Short mmCIF file of C-alpha atoms in Angstrom, two decimals:
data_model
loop_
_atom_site.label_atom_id
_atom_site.label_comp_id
_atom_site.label_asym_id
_atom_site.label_seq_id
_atom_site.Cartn_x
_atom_site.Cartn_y
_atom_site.Cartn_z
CA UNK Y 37 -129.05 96.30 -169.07
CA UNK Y 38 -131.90 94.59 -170.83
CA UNK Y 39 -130.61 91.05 -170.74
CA UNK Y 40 -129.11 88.31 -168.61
CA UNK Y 41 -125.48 88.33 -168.04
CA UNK Y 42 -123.15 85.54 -167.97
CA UNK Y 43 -122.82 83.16 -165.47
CA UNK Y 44 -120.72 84.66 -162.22
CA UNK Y 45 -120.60 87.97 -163.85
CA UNK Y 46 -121.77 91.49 -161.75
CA UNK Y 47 -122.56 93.46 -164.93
CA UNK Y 48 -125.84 95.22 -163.86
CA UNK Y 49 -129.18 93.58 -165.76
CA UNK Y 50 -132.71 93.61 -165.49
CA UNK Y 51 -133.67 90.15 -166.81
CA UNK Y 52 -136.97 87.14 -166.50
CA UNK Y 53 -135.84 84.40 -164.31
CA UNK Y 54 -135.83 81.65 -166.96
CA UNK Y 55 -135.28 79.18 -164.65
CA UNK Y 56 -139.20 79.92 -163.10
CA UNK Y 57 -140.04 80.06 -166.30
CA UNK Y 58 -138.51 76.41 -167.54
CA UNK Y 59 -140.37 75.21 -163.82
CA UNK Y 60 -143.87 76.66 -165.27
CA UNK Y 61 -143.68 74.99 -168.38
CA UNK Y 62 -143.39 71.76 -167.39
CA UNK Y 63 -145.21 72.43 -164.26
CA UNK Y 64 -147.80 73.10 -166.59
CA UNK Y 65 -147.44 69.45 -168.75
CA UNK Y 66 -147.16 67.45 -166.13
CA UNK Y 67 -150.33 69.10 -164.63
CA UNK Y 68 -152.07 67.89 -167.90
CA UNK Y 69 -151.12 64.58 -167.21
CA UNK Y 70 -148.26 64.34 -169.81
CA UNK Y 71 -145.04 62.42 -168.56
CA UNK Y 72 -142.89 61.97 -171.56
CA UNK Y 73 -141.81 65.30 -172.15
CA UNK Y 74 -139.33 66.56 -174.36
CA UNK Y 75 -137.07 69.79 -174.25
CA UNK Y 76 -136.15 71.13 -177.60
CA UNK Y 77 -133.52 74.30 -177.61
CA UNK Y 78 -129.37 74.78 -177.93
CA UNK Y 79 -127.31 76.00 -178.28
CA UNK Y 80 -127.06 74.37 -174.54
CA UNK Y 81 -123.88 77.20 -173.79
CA UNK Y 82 -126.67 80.07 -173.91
CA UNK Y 83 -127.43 81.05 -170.87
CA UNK Y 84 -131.22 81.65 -171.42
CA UNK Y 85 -131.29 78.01 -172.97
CA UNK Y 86 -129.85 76.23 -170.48
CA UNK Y 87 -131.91 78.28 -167.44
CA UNK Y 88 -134.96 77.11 -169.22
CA UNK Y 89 -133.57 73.29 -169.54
CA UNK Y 90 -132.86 73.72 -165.64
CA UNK Y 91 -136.00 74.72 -164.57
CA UNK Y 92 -137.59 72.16 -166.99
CA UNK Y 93 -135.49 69.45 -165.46
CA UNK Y 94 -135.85 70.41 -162.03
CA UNK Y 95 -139.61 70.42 -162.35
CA UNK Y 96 -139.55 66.71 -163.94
CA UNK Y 97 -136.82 65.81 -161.61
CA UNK Y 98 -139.57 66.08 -158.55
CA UNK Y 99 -141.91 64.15 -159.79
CA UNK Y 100 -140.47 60.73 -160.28
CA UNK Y 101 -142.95 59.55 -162.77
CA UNK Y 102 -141.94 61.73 -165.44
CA UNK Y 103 -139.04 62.00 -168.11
CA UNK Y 104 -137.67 64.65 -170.10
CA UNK Y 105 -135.63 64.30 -173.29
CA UNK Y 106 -133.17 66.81 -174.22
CA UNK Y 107 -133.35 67.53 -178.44
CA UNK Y 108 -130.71 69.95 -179.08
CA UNK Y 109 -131.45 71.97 -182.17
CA UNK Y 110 -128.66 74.56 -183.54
CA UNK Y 111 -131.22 77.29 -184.49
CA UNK Y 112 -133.96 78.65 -182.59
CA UNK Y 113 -136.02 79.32 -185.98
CA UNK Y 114 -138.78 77.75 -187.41
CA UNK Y 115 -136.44 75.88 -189.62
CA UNK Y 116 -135.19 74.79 -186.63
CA UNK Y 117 -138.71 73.66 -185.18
CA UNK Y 118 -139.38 71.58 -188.14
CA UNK Y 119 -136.05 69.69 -188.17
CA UNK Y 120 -137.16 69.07 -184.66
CA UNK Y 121 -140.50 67.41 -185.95
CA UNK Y 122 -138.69 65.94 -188.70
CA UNK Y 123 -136.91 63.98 -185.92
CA UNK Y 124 -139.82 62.67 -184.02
CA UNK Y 125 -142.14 61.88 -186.69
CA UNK Y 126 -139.13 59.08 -188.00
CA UNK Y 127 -140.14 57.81 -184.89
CA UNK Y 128 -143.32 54.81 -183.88
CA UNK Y 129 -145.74 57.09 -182.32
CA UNK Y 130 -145.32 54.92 -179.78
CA UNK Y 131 -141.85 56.28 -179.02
CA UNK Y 132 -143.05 59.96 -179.25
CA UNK Y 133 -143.18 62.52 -176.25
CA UNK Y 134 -146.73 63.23 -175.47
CA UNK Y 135 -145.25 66.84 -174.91
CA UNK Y 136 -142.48 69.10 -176.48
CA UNK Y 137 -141.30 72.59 -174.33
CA UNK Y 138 -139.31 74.53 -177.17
CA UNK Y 139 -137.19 77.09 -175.99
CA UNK Y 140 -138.94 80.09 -178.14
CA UNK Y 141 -142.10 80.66 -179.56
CA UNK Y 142 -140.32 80.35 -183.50
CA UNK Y 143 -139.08 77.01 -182.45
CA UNK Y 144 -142.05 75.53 -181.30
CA UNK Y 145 -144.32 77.25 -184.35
CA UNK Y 146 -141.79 75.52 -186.81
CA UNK Y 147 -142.57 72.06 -184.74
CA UNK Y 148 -146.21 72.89 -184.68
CA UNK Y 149 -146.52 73.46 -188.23
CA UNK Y 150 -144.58 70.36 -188.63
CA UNK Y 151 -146.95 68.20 -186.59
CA UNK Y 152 -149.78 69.52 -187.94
CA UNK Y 153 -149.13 68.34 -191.37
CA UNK Y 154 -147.81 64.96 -191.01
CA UNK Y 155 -151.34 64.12 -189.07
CA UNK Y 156 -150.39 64.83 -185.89
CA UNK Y 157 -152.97 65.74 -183.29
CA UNK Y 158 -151.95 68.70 -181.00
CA UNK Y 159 -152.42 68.63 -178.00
CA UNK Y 160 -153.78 65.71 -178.17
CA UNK Y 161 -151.48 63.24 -179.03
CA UNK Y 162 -148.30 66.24 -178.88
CA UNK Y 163 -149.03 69.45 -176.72
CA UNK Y 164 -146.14 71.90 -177.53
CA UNK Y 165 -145.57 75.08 -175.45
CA UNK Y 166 -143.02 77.68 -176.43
CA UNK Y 167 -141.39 80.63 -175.07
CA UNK Y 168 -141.45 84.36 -174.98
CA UNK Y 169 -145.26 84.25 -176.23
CA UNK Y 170 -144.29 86.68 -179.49
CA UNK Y 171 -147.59 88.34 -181.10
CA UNK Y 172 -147.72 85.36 -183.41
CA UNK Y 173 -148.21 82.62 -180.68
CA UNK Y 174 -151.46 83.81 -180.27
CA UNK Y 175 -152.45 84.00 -183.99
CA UNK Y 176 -151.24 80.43 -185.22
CA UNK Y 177 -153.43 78.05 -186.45
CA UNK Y 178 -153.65 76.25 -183.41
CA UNK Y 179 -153.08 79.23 -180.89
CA UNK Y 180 -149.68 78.09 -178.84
CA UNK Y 181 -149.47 78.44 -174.87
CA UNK Y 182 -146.04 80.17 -174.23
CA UNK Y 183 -144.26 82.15 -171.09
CA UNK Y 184 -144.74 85.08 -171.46
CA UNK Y 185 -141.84 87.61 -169.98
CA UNK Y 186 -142.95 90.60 -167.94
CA UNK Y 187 -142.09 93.11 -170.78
CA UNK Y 188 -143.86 95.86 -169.14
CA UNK Y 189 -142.10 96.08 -166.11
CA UNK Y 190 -138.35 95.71 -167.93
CA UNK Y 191 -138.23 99.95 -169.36
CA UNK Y 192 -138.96 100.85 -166.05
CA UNK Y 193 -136.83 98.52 -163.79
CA UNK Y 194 -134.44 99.35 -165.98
CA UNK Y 195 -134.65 103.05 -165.87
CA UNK Y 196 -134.66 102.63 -161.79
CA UNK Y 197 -131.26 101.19 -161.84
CA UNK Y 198 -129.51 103.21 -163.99
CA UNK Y 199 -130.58 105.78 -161.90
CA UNK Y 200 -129.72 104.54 -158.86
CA UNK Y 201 -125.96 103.42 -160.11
CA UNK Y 202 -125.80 107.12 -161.11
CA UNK Y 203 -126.35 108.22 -157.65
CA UNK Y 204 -124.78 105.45 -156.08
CA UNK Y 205 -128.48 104.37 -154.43
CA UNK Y 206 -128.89 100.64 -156.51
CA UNK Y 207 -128.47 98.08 -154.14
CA UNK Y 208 -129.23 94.75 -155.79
CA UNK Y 209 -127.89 95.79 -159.27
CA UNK Y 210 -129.62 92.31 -160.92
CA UNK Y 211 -132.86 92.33 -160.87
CA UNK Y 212 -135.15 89.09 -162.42
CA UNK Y 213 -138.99 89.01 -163.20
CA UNK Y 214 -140.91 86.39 -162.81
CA UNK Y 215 -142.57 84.96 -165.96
CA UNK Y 216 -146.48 83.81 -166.37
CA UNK Y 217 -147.93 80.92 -168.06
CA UNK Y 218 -150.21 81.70 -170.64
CA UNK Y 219 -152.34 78.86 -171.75
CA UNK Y 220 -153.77 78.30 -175.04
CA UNK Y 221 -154.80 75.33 -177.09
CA UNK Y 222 -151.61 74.16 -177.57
CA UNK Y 223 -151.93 72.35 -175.02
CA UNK Y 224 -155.32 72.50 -173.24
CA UNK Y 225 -157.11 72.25 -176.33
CA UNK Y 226 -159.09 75.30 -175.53
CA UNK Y 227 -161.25 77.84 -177.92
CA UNK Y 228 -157.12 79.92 -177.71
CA UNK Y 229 -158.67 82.01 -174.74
CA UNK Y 230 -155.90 82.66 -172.48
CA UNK Y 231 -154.96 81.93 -168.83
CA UNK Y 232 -151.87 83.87 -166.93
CA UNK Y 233 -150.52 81.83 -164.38
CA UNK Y 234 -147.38 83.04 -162.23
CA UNK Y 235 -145.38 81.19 -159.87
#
């Protein structure tokens, strides 16, 4: 029940509406003043990824003045998050995103670390934001803003529909949480205190 099912299907889920949560993160970037963003993630067939690319693009979409690349990475490990910053740093800084939304919280650590080392300034010449905000987002050496999935309220949502498909009470038998934007200096540059934002 714990997950997202496939596109079109009616298999009963509790899931975080990754689409929301794509929308906060760039919502987020853009509000910062960045405009060249970048979307880092794959495989693109996984339905979580490509929710979060959606919302992502959608949010850039509305703004007009903004642009969002799409680097497709075939792990969502920090191997994977370094390959990624392998890939922009043989770029002019010049040609650079001024922001990078990874797909998970391992992805964008592996980028961060990445960054860091070749000289890069983050956030201030990259912010990075990740995804899932796993306990080690908060403890990295520059503390990463993430989303952050309702976990809390998944056991218990959970628990309510199997119940009710037992007694034949569930009506809406897939049920999404909204995310929350948690803010650290990642990307606001802040002391790593944190700010929940919902939609």
């Amino acid at each position: 029940l714990l997950r997202r099912p496939g596109r079109g299907s009616a298999q009963p889920s509790v899931a975080v509406d990754d689409v929301l949560g794509g929308r906060l993160a760039a919502r987020h970037l853009l509000g910062l003043g960045r405009r060249s963003l970048a979307f880092a993630g794959g495989p693109l067939e996984v339905t979580q990824v490509a929710d979060r690319l959606q919302g992502a693009g959608e949010e850039v979409q509305s703004r007009g003045d903004a642009t969002l690349e799409v680097i497709t990475v075939a792990e969502r490990t920090l191997a994977g998050g370094r390959a990624v910053a392998a890939q922009l740093l043989r770029r002019p800084p010049g040609r650079r995103p001024d922001a990078v939304f990874a797909v998970n919280d391992l992805l964008a650590l592996g980028l961060l670390q990445a960054l860091v080392a070749a000289g890069v300034r983050v956030p201030e010449d990259v912010a990075v934001i990740g995804y899932d905000d796993i306990e080690f987002a908060a403890a990295s050496l520059i503390p990463l803003s993430s989303i952050r999935a309702p976990q809390d309220d998944f056991g218990a949502a959970a628990v309510e529909l199997l119940l009710g498909l037992v007694d034949g009470t569930a009506h809406d038998t897939q049920l999404t949480h909204p995310p929350a934007l948690v803010v650290r200096a990642s990307t606001a540059g802040t002391d790593g205190t944190e700010n929940k934002e919902k939609a």
